[in-house]
Protein backbone atom coordinates (compact mmCIF):
# COMPACT_ATOMS: atom_id res chain seq x y z
CA UNK A 1 0.00 0.00 0.00
CA UNK A 2 1.35 3.42 -0.99
CA UNK A 3 0.12 6.54 0.80
CA UNK A 4 1.13 10.13 0.33
CA UNK A 5 0.52 13.16 2.47
CA UNK A 6 -1.32 16.21 1.20
CA UNK A 7 -0.30 19.67 2.34
CA UNK A 8 -3.13 21.33 4.24
CA UNK A 9 -2.16 25.00 4.05
CA UNK A 10 -4.09 26.12 0.96
CA UNK A 11 -7.73 25.15 0.44
CA UNK A 12 -7.73 25.50 -3.34
CA UNK A 13 -4.69 23.25 -3.65
CA UNK A 14 -6.32 20.67 -1.34
CA UNK A 15 -9.52 20.76 -3.38
CA UNK A 16 -7.66 20.25 -6.66
CA UNK A 17 -5.62 17.36 -5.28
CA UNK A 18 -8.61 15.58 -3.76
CA UNK A 19 -10.75 16.01 -6.88
CA UNK A 20 -8.06 14.38 -9.02
CA UNK A 21 -7.51 11.54 -6.53
CA UNK A 22 -11.06 10.61 -5.51
CA UNK A 23 -11.81 8.18 -8.35
CA UNK A 24 -8.69 6.05 -7.90
CA UNK A 25 -7.68 6.29 -4.25
CA UNK A 26 -8.88 6.04 -0.69
CA UNK A 27 -8.72 9.42 1.02
CA UNK A 28 -8.28 9.75 4.79
CA UNK A 29 -8.89 13.09 6.47
CA UNK A 30 -8.63 13.78 10.19
CA UNK A 31 -9.92 17.15 11.31
CA UNK A 32 -12.42 19.22 13.22
CA UNK A 33 -15.75 19.09 11.40
CA UNK A 34 -19.42 19.88 11.44
CA UNK A 35 -21.82 17.64 9.52
CA UNK A 36 -25.19 18.41 8.00
CA UNK A 37 -27.48 15.73 6.62
CA UNK A 38 -30.36 16.56 4.25
CA UNK A 39 -32.63 13.85 2.95
CA UNK A 40 -35.55 11.78 4.20
CA UNK A 41 -34.88 13.54 7.49
CA UNK A 42 -32.37 16.19 8.55
CA UNK A 43 -29.64 16.44 11.16
CA UNK A 44 -26.71 18.58 12.24
CA UNK A 45 -23.67 17.63 14.30
CA UNK A 46 -21.62 19.82 16.60
CA UNK A 47 -18.02 20.81 15.86
CA UNK A 48 -15.80 17.84 16.77
CA UNK A 49 -12.67 15.94 15.74
CA UNK A 50 -13.49 13.11 13.34
CA UNK A 51 -12.00 10.69 10.82
CA UNK A 52 -13.42 10.98 7.30
CA UNK A 53 -12.88 8.17 4.76
CA UNK A 54 -13.70 8.61 1.07
CA UNK A 55 -13.48 5.54 -1.19
CA UNK A 56 -13.20 5.52 -5.00
CA UNK A 57 -16.57 3.76 -5.32
CA UNK A 58 -18.25 6.83 -3.81
CA UNK A 59 -18.56 5.50 -0.26
CA UNK A 60 -18.26 8.00 2.56
CA UNK A 61 -17.59 6.98 6.16
CA UNK A 62 -17.29 9.40 9.07
CA UNK A 63 -16.01 7.97 12.34
CA UNK A 64 -15.64 9.21 15.88
CA UNK A 65 -13.62 7.64 18.69
CA UNK A 66 -15.99 4.78 19.52
CA UNK A 67 -18.20 2.17 17.84
CA UNK A 68 -17.74 0.10 14.72
CA UNK A 69 -20.58 1.79 12.86
CA UNK A 70 -19.78 5.16 11.28
CA UNK A 71 -21.17 8.33 12.84
CA UNK A 72 -22.48 9.25 9.40
CA UNK A 73 -22.10 7.68 5.96
CA UNK A 74 -23.13 7.51 2.32
CA UNK A 75 -23.22 4.31 0.23
CA UNK A 76 -21.25 3.41 -2.91
CA UNK A 77 -22.14 5.27 -6.11
CA UNK A 78 -22.67 8.50 -4.23
CA UNK A 79 -21.28 11.60 -5.92
CA UNK A 80 -18.51 13.29 -3.94
CA UNK A 81 -17.31 16.83 -4.61
CA UNK A 82 -14.99 19.23 -2.81
CA UNK A 83 -15.22 23.01 -2.62
CA UNK A 84 -13.76 25.87 -0.62
CA UNK A 85 -16.01 28.05 1.53
CA UNK A 86 -14.22 31.05 3.04
CA UNK A 87 -10.91 29.24 2.42
CA UNK A 88 -12.08 26.15 4.33
CA UNK A 89 -12.72 22.76 2.79
CA UNK A 90 -16.25 21.44 2.31
CA UNK A 91 -17.01 17.88 1.26
CA UNK A 92 -20.39 17.27 -0.35
CA UNK A 93 -21.71 13.74 -0.86
CA UNK A 94 -24.91 13.27 -2.86
CA UNK A 95 -26.90 10.08 -3.06
CA UNK A 96 -29.28 10.15 -6.02
CA UNK A 97 -31.90 7.55 -5.12
CA UNK A 98 -33.25 8.33 -2.63
CA UNK A 99 -31.87 11.84 -2.75
CA UNK A 100 -29.68 12.49 0.29
CA UNK A 101 -26.86 14.91 0.94
CA UNK A 102 -24.12 14.95 3.54
CA UNK A 103 -22.13 18.16 3.94
CA UNK A 104 -18.87 17.98 5.87
CA UNK A 105 -17.31 21.34 6.70
CA UNK A 106 -13.71 21.28 7.96
CA UNK A 107 -12.89 24.00 10.47
CA UNK A 108 -9.38 22.58 10.89
CA UNK A 109 -7.52 19.74 9.16
CA UNK A 110 -4.91 17.78 11.06
CA UNK A 111 -3.80 15.64 8.13
CA UNK A 112 -4.84 14.25 4.76
CA UNK A 113 -3.54 11.02 3.24
CA UNK A 114 -4.22 9.64 -0.21
CA UNK A 115 -3.71 5.88 -0.37
CA UNK A 116 -3.66 3.31 -3.12
CA UNK A 117 -5.46 0.40 -1.43
CA UNK A 118 -6.20 -2.96 -3.02
CA UNK A 119 -9.59 -4.45 -3.81
CA UNK A 120 -9.63 -8.21 -3.19
CA UNK A 121 -12.01 -11.03 -2.39
CA UNK A 122 -12.19 -12.50 1.08
CA UNK A 123 -11.31 -16.18 1.31
CA UNK A 124 -13.55 -17.67 3.95
CA UNK A 125 -11.89 -20.30 6.11
CA UNK A 126 -14.26 -22.70 7.77
CA UNK A 127 -16.67 -23.45 4.95
CA UNK A 128 -17.81 -27.03 4.80
CA UNK A 129 -15.70 -27.58 1.69
CA UNK A 130 -12.60 -26.20 3.50
CA UNK A 131 -13.05 -28.63 6.38
CA UNK A 132 -13.59 -31.53 3.98
CA UNK A 133 -10.43 -30.59 2.08
CA UNK A 134 -8.46 -30.33 5.30
CA UNK A 135 -9.51 -33.80 6.38
CA UNK A 136 -8.89 -35.20 2.91
CA UNK A 137 -5.32 -33.90 3.11
CA UNK A 138 -4.77 -35.39 6.56
CA UNK A 139 -7.04 -38.32 7.35
CA UNK A 140 -5.13 -38.89 10.59
CA UNK A 141 -7.03 -35.92 12.01
CA UNK A 142 -10.01 -38.27 12.23
CA UNK A 143 -8.41 -41.66 12.65
CA UNK A 144 -4.83 -42.82 12.08
CA UNK A 145 -5.99 -46.25 11.03
CA UNK A 146 -8.40 -45.00 8.35
CA UNK A 147 -8.26 -44.47 4.62
CA UNK A 148 -10.57 -42.39 2.45
CA UNK A 149 -13.33 -44.10 0.57
CA UNK A 150 -14.57 -40.82 -0.84
CA UNK A 151 -16.47 -37.56 -0.41
CA UNK A 152 -20.02 -36.65 -1.39
CA UNK A 153 -20.95 -40.31 -1.31
CA UNK A 154 -24.56 -40.69 -2.55
CA UNK A 155 -27.13 -42.52 -0.42
CA UNK A 156 -30.94 -42.63 -0.51
CA UNK A 157 -30.86 -39.93 2.21
CA UNK A 158 -28.41 -37.52 0.63
CA UNK A 159 -24.65 -37.28 0.12
CA UNK A 160 -22.21 -38.18 2.87
CA UNK A 161 -19.56 -35.47 3.26
CA UNK A 162 -16.70 -37.86 4.04
CA UNK A 163 -16.61 -41.65 4.26
CA UNK A 164 -13.61 -43.36 5.79
CA UNK A 165 -12.77 -47.00 6.40
CA UNK A 166 -10.55 -48.55 9.06
CA UNK A 167 -8.30 -51.50 8.38
CA UNK A 168 -10.70 -53.69 10.38
CA UNK A 169 -13.52 -52.78 7.99
CA UNK A 170 -15.28 -50.25 10.25
CA UNK A 171 -16.83 -47.35 8.36
CA UNK A 172 -16.57 -43.78 9.68
CA UNK A 173 -19.30 -41.45 8.43
CA UNK A 174 -18.37 -37.77 8.84
CA UNK A 175 -21.03 -35.06 8.53
CA UNK A 176 -19.76 -31.44 8.35
CA UNK A 177 -21.80 -28.32 9.19
CA UNK A 178 -20.43 -24.75 9.19
CA UNK A 179 -23.18 -23.61 11.52
CA UNK A 180 -24.71 -24.60 14.83
CA UNK A 181 -25.93 -28.15 14.41
CA UNK A 182 -29.50 -28.93 15.38
CA UNK A 183 -31.58 -32.06 15.56
CA UNK A 184 -31.92 -32.32 11.74
CA UNK A 185 -28.11 -32.62 11.39
CA UNK A 186 -28.00 -35.49 13.89
CA UNK A 187 -30.95 -37.22 12.23
CA UNK A 188 -29.20 -36.87 8.88
CA UNK A 189 -26.05 -38.47 10.31
CA UNK A 190 -28.16 -41.21 11.91
CA UNK A 191 -29.73 -42.09 8.56
CA UNK A 192 -26.33 -42.37 6.91
CA UNK A 193 -25.02 -44.60 9.69
CA UNK A 194 -28.13 -46.82 9.62
CA UNK A 195 -27.86 -47.10 5.83
CA UNK A 196 -24.44 -48.73 6.09
CA UNK A 197 -25.39 -50.74 9.16
CA UNK A 198 -28.24 -52.22 7.10
CA UNK A 199 -25.58 -53.52 4.72
CA UNK A 200 -23.81 -55.31 7.56
CA UNK A 201 -21.02 -52.83 8.27
CA UNK A 202 -19.82 -51.67 11.66
CA UNK A 203 -20.21 -47.87 11.50
CA UNK A 204 -19.05 -44.88 13.56
CA UNK A 205 -20.74 -41.48 13.16
CA UNK A 206 -18.94 -38.13 13.66
CA UNK A 207 -20.58 -34.71 13.44
CA UNK A 208 -18.37 -31.65 12.89
CA UNK A 209 -20.00 -28.24 13.49
CA UNK A 210 -19.47 -24.79 15.00
CA UNK A 211 -21.74 -25.71 17.91
CA UNK A 212 -24.62 -28.01 18.74
CA UNK A 213 -27.97 -27.51 20.43
CA UNK A 214 -28.74 -29.32 23.67
CA UNK A 215 -31.49 -31.41 22.06
CA UNK A 216 -29.22 -32.42 19.20
CA UNK A 217 -26.40 -33.29 21.58
CA UNK A 218 -28.70 -35.49 23.65
CA UNK A 219 -29.67 -37.49 20.56
CA UNK A 220 -26.04 -37.62 19.45
CA UNK A 221 -24.98 -39.17 22.76
CA UNK A 222 -27.90 -41.60 22.73
CA UNK A 223 -26.84 -42.85 19.30
CA UNK A 224 -23.21 -43.18 20.37
CA UNK A 225 -21.95 -40.61 17.86
CA UNK A 226 -19.15 -38.10 18.44
CA UNK A 227 -19.14 -34.30 18.16
CA UNK A 228 -16.18 -32.22 16.94
CA UNK A 229 -16.08 -28.46 17.53
CA UNK A 230 -15.29 -26.88 14.15
CA UNK A 231 -14.03 -23.60 15.60
CA UNK A 232 -11.47 -25.45 17.70
CA UNK A 233 -10.12 -27.14 14.59
CA UNK A 234 -10.00 -24.01 12.46
CA UNK A 235 -8.42 -21.75 15.09
CA UNK A 236 -5.76 -24.23 16.21
CA UNK A 237 -4.32 -25.58 12.96
CA UNK A 238 -0.72 -25.98 14.13
CA UNK A 239 -1.19 -27.75 17.41
CA UNK A 240 -4.46 -29.59 16.95
CA UNK A 241 -2.84 -32.98 16.45
CA UNK A 242 -5.50 -35.65 16.45
CA UNK A 243 -9.13 -34.59 16.40
CA UNK A 244 -9.79 -36.75 19.46
CA UNK A 245 -8.82 -33.89 21.77
CA UNK A 246 -11.71 -31.83 20.40
CA UNK A 247 -14.26 -34.62 20.69
CA UNK A 248 -17.12 -33.95 23.07
CA UNK A 249 -18.25 -37.23 24.58
CSV table of C-alpha atoms in Angstrom, one decimal:
chain,number,residue,atom,x,y,z
A,1,UNK,CA,0.0,0.0,0.0
A,2,UNK,CA,1.3,3.4,-1.0
A,3,UNK,CA,0.1,6.5,0.8
A,4,UNK,CA,1.1,10.1,0.3
A,5,UNK,CA,0.5,13.2,2.5
A,6,UNK,CA,-1.3,16.2,1.2
A,7,UNK,CA,-0.3,19.7,2.3
A,8,UNK,CA,-3.1,21.3,4.2
A,9,UNK,CA,-2.2,25.0,4.1
A,10,UNK,CA,-4.1,26.1,1.0
A,11,UNK,CA,-7.7,25.1,0.4
A,12,UNK,CA,-7.7,25.5,-3.3
A,13,UNK,CA,-4.7,23.2,-3.7
A,14,UNK,CA,-6.3,20.7,-1.3
A,15,UNK,CA,-9.5,20.8,-3.4
A,16,UNK,CA,-7.7,20.3,-6.7
A,17,UNK,CA,-5.6,17.4,-5.3
A,18,UNK,CA,-8.6,15.6,-3.8
A,19,UNK,CA,-10.8,16.0,-6.9
A,20,UNK,CA,-8.1,14.4,-9.0
A,21,UNK,CA,-7.5,11.5,-6.5
A,22,UNK,CA,-11.1,10.6,-5.5
A,23,UNK,CA,-11.8,8.2,-8.4
A,24,UNK,CA,-8.7,6.1,-7.9
A,25,UNK,CA,-7.7,6.3,-4.3
A,26,UNK,CA,-8.9,6.0,-0.7
A,27,UNK,CA,-8.7,9.4,1.0
A,28,UNK,CA,-8.3,9.8,4.8
A,29,UNK,CA,-8.9,13.1,6.5
A,30,UNK,CA,-8.6,13.8,10.2
A,31,UNK,CA,-9.9,17.1,11.3
A,32,UNK,CA,-12.4,19.2,13.2
A,33,UNK,CA,-15.8,19.1,11.4
A,34,UNK,CA,-19.4,19.9,11.4
A,35,UNK,CA,-21.8,17.6,9.5
A,36,UNK,CA,-25.2,18.4,8.0
A,37,UNK,CA,-27.5,15.7,6.6
A,38,UNK,CA,-30.4,16.6,4.3
A,39,UNK,CA,-32.6,13.8,3.0
A,40,UNK,CA,-35.5,11.8,4.2
A,41,UNK,CA,-34.9,13.5,7.5
A,42,UNK,CA,-32.4,16.2,8.6
A,43,UNK,CA,-29.6,16.4,11.2
A,44,UNK,CA,-26.7,18.6,12.2
A,45,UNK,CA,-23.7,17.6,14.3
A,46,UNK,CA,-21.6,19.8,16.6
A,47,UNK,CA,-18.0,20.8,15.9
A,48,UNK,CA,-15.8,17.8,16.8
A,49,UNK,CA,-12.7,15.9,15.7
A,50,UNK,CA,-13.5,13.1,13.3
A,51,UNK,CA,-12.0,10.7,10.8
A,52,UNK,CA,-13.4,11.0,7.3
A,53,UNK,CA,-12.9,8.2,4.8
A,54,UNK,CA,-13.7,8.6,1.1
A,55,UNK,CA,-13.5,5.5,-1.2
A,56,UNK,CA,-13.2,5.5,-5.0
A,57,UNK,CA,-16.6,3.8,-5.3
A,58,UNK,CA,-18.2,6.8,-3.8
A,59,UNK,CA,-18.6,5.5,-0.3
A,60,UNK,CA,-18.3,8.0,2.6
A,61,UNK,CA,-17.6,7.0,6.2
A,62,UNK,CA,-17.3,9.4,9.1
A,63,UNK,CA,-16.0,8.0,12.3
A,64,UNK,CA,-15.6,9.2,15.9
A,65,UNK,CA,-13.6,7.6,18.7
A,66,UNK,CA,-16.0,4.8,19.5
A,67,UNK,CA,-18.2,2.2,17.8
A,68,UNK,CA,-17.7,0.1,14.7
A,69,UNK,CA,-20.6,1.8,12.9
A,70,UNK,CA,-19.8,5.2,11.3
A,71,UNK,CA,-21.2,8.3,12.8
A,72,UNK,CA,-22.5,9.2,9.4
A,73,UNK,CA,-22.1,7.7,6.0
A,74,UNK,CA,-23.1,7.5,2.3
A,75,UNK,CA,-23.2,4.3,0.2
A,76,UNK,CA,-21.2,3.4,-2.9
A,77,UNK,CA,-22.1,5.3,-6.1
A,78,UNK,CA,-22.7,8.5,-4.2
A,79,UNK,CA,-21.3,11.6,-5.9
A,80,UNK,CA,-18.5,13.3,-3.9
A,81,UNK,CA,-17.3,16.8,-4.6
A,82,UNK,CA,-15.0,19.2,-2.8
A,83,UNK,CA,-15.2,23.0,-2.6
A,84,UNK,CA,-13.8,25.9,-0.6
A,85,UNK,CA,-16.0,28.0,1.5
A,86,UNK,CA,-14.2,31.1,3.0
A,87,UNK,CA,-10.9,29.2,2.4
A,88,UNK,CA,-12.1,26.2,4.3
A,89,UNK,CA,-12.7,22.8,2.8
A,90,UNK,CA,-16.2,21.4,2.3
A,91,UNK,CA,-17.0,17.9,1.3
A,92,UNK,CA,-20.4,17.3,-0.3
A,93,UNK,CA,-21.7,13.7,-0.9
A,94,UNK,CA,-24.9,13.3,-2.9
A,95,UNK,CA,-26.9,10.1,-3.1
A,96,UNK,CA,-29.3,10.2,-6.0
A,97,UNK,CA,-31.9,7.5,-5.1
A,98,UNK,CA,-33.3,8.3,-2.6
A,99,UNK,CA,-31.9,11.8,-2.8
A,100,UNK,CA,-29.7,12.5,0.3
A,101,UNK,CA,-26.9,14.9,0.9
A,102,UNK,CA,-24.1,15.0,3.5
A,103,UNK,CA,-22.1,18.2,3.9
A,104,UNK,CA,-18.9,18.0,5.9
A,105,UNK,CA,-17.3,21.3,6.7
A,106,UNK,CA,-13.7,21.3,8.0
A,107,UNK,CA,-12.9,24.0,10.5
A,108,UNK,CA,-9.4,22.6,10.9
A,109,UNK,CA,-7.5,19.7,9.2
A,110,UNK,CA,-4.9,17.8,11.1
A,111,UNK,CA,-3.8,15.6,8.1
A,112,UNK,CA,-4.8,14.2,4.8
A,113,UNK,CA,-3.5,11.0,3.2
A,114,UNK,CA,-4.2,9.6,-0.2
A,115,UNK,CA,-3.7,5.9,-0.4
A,116,UNK,CA,-3.7,3.3,-3.1
A,117,UNK,CA,-5.5,0.4,-1.4
A,118,UNK,CA,-6.2,-3.0,-3.0
A,119,UNK,CA,-9.6,-4.5,-3.8
A,120,UNK,CA,-9.6,-8.2,-3.2
A,121,UNK,CA,-12.0,-11.0,-2.4
A,122,UNK,CA,-12.2,-12.5,1.1
A,123,UNK,CA,-11.3,-16.2,1.3
A,124,UNK,CA,-13.5,-17.7,4.0
A,125,UNK,CA,-11.9,-20.3,6.1
A,126,UNK,CA,-14.3,-22.7,7.8
A,127,UNK,CA,-16.7,-23.5,4.9
A,128,UNK,CA,-17.8,-27.0,4.8
A,129,UNK,CA,-15.7,-27.6,1.7
A,130,UNK,CA,-12.6,-26.2,3.5
A,131,UNK,CA,-13.0,-28.6,6.4
A,132,UNK,CA,-13.6,-31.5,4.0
A,133,UNK,CA,-10.4,-30.6,2.1
A,134,UNK,CA,-8.5,-30.3,5.3
A,135,UNK,CA,-9.5,-33.8,6.4
A,136,UNK,CA,-8.9,-35.2,2.9
A,137,UNK,CA,-5.3,-33.9,3.1
A,138,UNK,CA,-4.8,-35.4,6.6
A,139,UNK,CA,-7.0,-38.3,7.3
A,140,UNK,CA,-5.1,-38.9,10.6
A,141,UNK,CA,-7.0,-35.9,12.0
A,142,UNK,CA,-10.0,-38.3,12.2
A,143,UNK,CA,-8.4,-41.7,12.6
A,144,UNK,CA,-4.8,-42.8,12.1
A,145,UNK,CA,-6.0,-46.2,11.0
A,146,UNK,CA,-8.4,-45.0,8.4
A,147,UNK,CA,-8.3,-44.5,4.6
A,148,UNK,CA,-10.6,-42.4,2.5
A,149,UNK,CA,-13.3,-44.1,0.6
A,150,UNK,CA,-14.6,-40.8,-0.8
A,151,UNK,CA,-16.5,-37.6,-0.4
A,152,UNK,CA,-20.0,-36.6,-1.4
A,153,UNK,CA,-20.9,-40.3,-1.3
A,154,UNK,CA,-24.6,-40.7,-2.5
A,155,UNK,CA,-27.1,-42.5,-0.4
A,156,UNK,CA,-30.9,-42.6,-0.5
A,157,UNK,CA,-30.9,-39.9,2.2
A,158,UNK,CA,-28.4,-37.5,0.6
A,159,UNK,CA,-24.7,-37.3,0.1
A,160,UNK,CA,-22.2,-38.2,2.9
A,161,UNK,CA,-19.6,-35.5,3.3
A,162,UNK,CA,-16.7,-37.9,4.0
A,163,UNK,CA,-16.6,-41.6,4.3
A,164,UNK,CA,-13.6,-43.4,5.8
A,165,UNK,CA,-12.8,-47.0,6.4
A,166,UNK,CA,-10.6,-48.6,9.1
A,167,UNK,CA,-8.3,-51.5,8.4
A,168,UNK,CA,-10.7,-53.7,10.4
A,169,UNK,CA,-13.5,-52.8,8.0
A,170,UNK,CA,-15.3,-50.2,10.2
A,171,UNK,CA,-16.8,-47.4,8.4
A,172,UNK,CA,-16.6,-43.8,9.7
A,173,UNK,CA,-19.3,-41.4,8.4
A,174,UNK,CA,-18.4,-37.8,8.8
A,175,UNK,CA,-21.0,-35.1,8.5
A,176,UNK,CA,-19.8,-31.4,8.3
A,177,UNK,CA,-21.8,-28.3,9.2
A,178,UNK,CA,-20.4,-24.8,9.2
A,179,UNK,CA,-23.2,-23.6,11.5
A,180,UNK,CA,-24.7,-24.6,14.8
A,181,UNK,CA,-25.9,-28.1,14.4
A,182,UNK,CA,-29.5,-28.9,15.4
A,183,UNK,CA,-31.6,-32.1,15.6
A,184,UNK,CA,-31.9,-32.3,11.7
A,185,UNK,CA,-28.1,-32.6,11.4
A,186,UNK,CA,-28.0,-35.5,13.9
A,187,UNK,CA,-31.0,-37.2,12.2
A,188,UNK,CA,-29.2,-36.9,8.9
A,189,UNK,CA,-26.0,-38.5,10.3
A,190,UNK,CA,-28.2,-41.2,11.9
A,191,UNK,CA,-29.7,-42.1,8.6
A,192,UNK,CA,-26.3,-42.4,6.9
A,193,UNK,CA,-25.0,-44.6,9.7
A,194,UNK,CA,-28.1,-46.8,9.6
A,195,UNK,CA,-27.9,-47.1,5.8
A,196,UNK,CA,-24.4,-48.7,6.1
A,197,UNK,CA,-25.4,-50.7,9.2
A,198,UNK,CA,-28.2,-52.2,7.1
A,199,UNK,CA,-25.6,-53.5,4.7
A,200,UNK,CA,-23.8,-55.3,7.6
A,201,UNK,CA,-21.0,-52.8,8.3
A,202,UNK,CA,-19.8,-51.7,11.7
A,203,UNK,CA,-20.2,-47.9,11.5
A,204,UNK,CA,-19.1,-44.9,13.6
A,205,UNK,CA,-20.7,-41.5,13.2
A,206,UNK,CA,-18.9,-38.1,13.7
A,207,UNK,CA,-20.6,-34.7,13.4
A,208,UNK,CA,-18.4,-31.6,12.9
A,209,UNK,CA,-20.0,-28.2,13.5
A,210,UNK,CA,-19.5,-24.8,15.0
A,211,UNK,CA,-21.7,-25.7,17.9
A,212,UNK,CA,-24.6,-28.0,18.7
A,213,UNK,CA,-28.0,-27.5,20.4
A,214,UNK,CA,-28.7,-29.3,23.7
A,215,UNK,CA,-31.5,-31.4,22.1
A,216,UNK,CA,-29.2,-32.4,19.2
A,217,UNK,CA,-26.4,-33.3,21.6
A,218,UNK,CA,-28.7,-35.5,23.7
A,219,UNK,CA,-29.7,-37.5,20.6
A,220,UNK,CA,-26.0,-37.6,19.4
A,221,UNK,CA,-25.0,-39.2,22.8
A,222,UNK,CA,-27.9,-41.6,22.7
A,223,UNK,CA,-26.8,-42.8,19.3
A,224,UNK,CA,-23.2,-43.2,20.4
A,225,UNK,CA,-21.9,-40.6,17.9
A,226,UNK,CA,-19.1,-38.1,18.4
A,227,UNK,CA,-19.1,-34.3,18.2
A,228,UNK,CA,-16.2,-32.2,16.9
A,229,UNK,CA,-16.1,-28.5,17.5
A,230,UNK,CA,-15.3,-26.9,14.2
A,231,UNK,CA,-14.0,-23.6,15.6
A,232,UNK,CA,-11.5,-25.5,17.7
A,233,UNK,CA,-10.1,-27.1,14.6
A,234,UNK,CA,-10.0,-24.0,12.5
A,235,UNK,CA,-8.4,-21.7,15.1
A,236,UNK,CA,-5.8,-24.2,16.2
A,237,UNK,CA,-4.3,-25.6,13.0
A,238,UNK,CA,-0.7,-26.0,14.1
A,239,UNK,CA,-1.2,-27.8,17.4
A,240,UNK,CA,-4.5,-29.6,16.9
A,241,UNK,CA,-2.8,-33.0,16.4
A,242,UNK,CA,-5.5,-35.7,16.4
A,243,UNK,CA,-9.1,-34.6,16.4
A,244,UNK,CA,-9.8,-36.8,19.5
A,245,UNK,CA,-8.8,-33.9,21.8
A,246,UNK,CA,-11.7,-31.8,20.4
A,247,UNK,CA,-14.3,-34.6,20.7
A,248,UNK,CA,-17.1,-34.0,23.1
A,249,UNK,CA,-18.3,-37.2,24.6
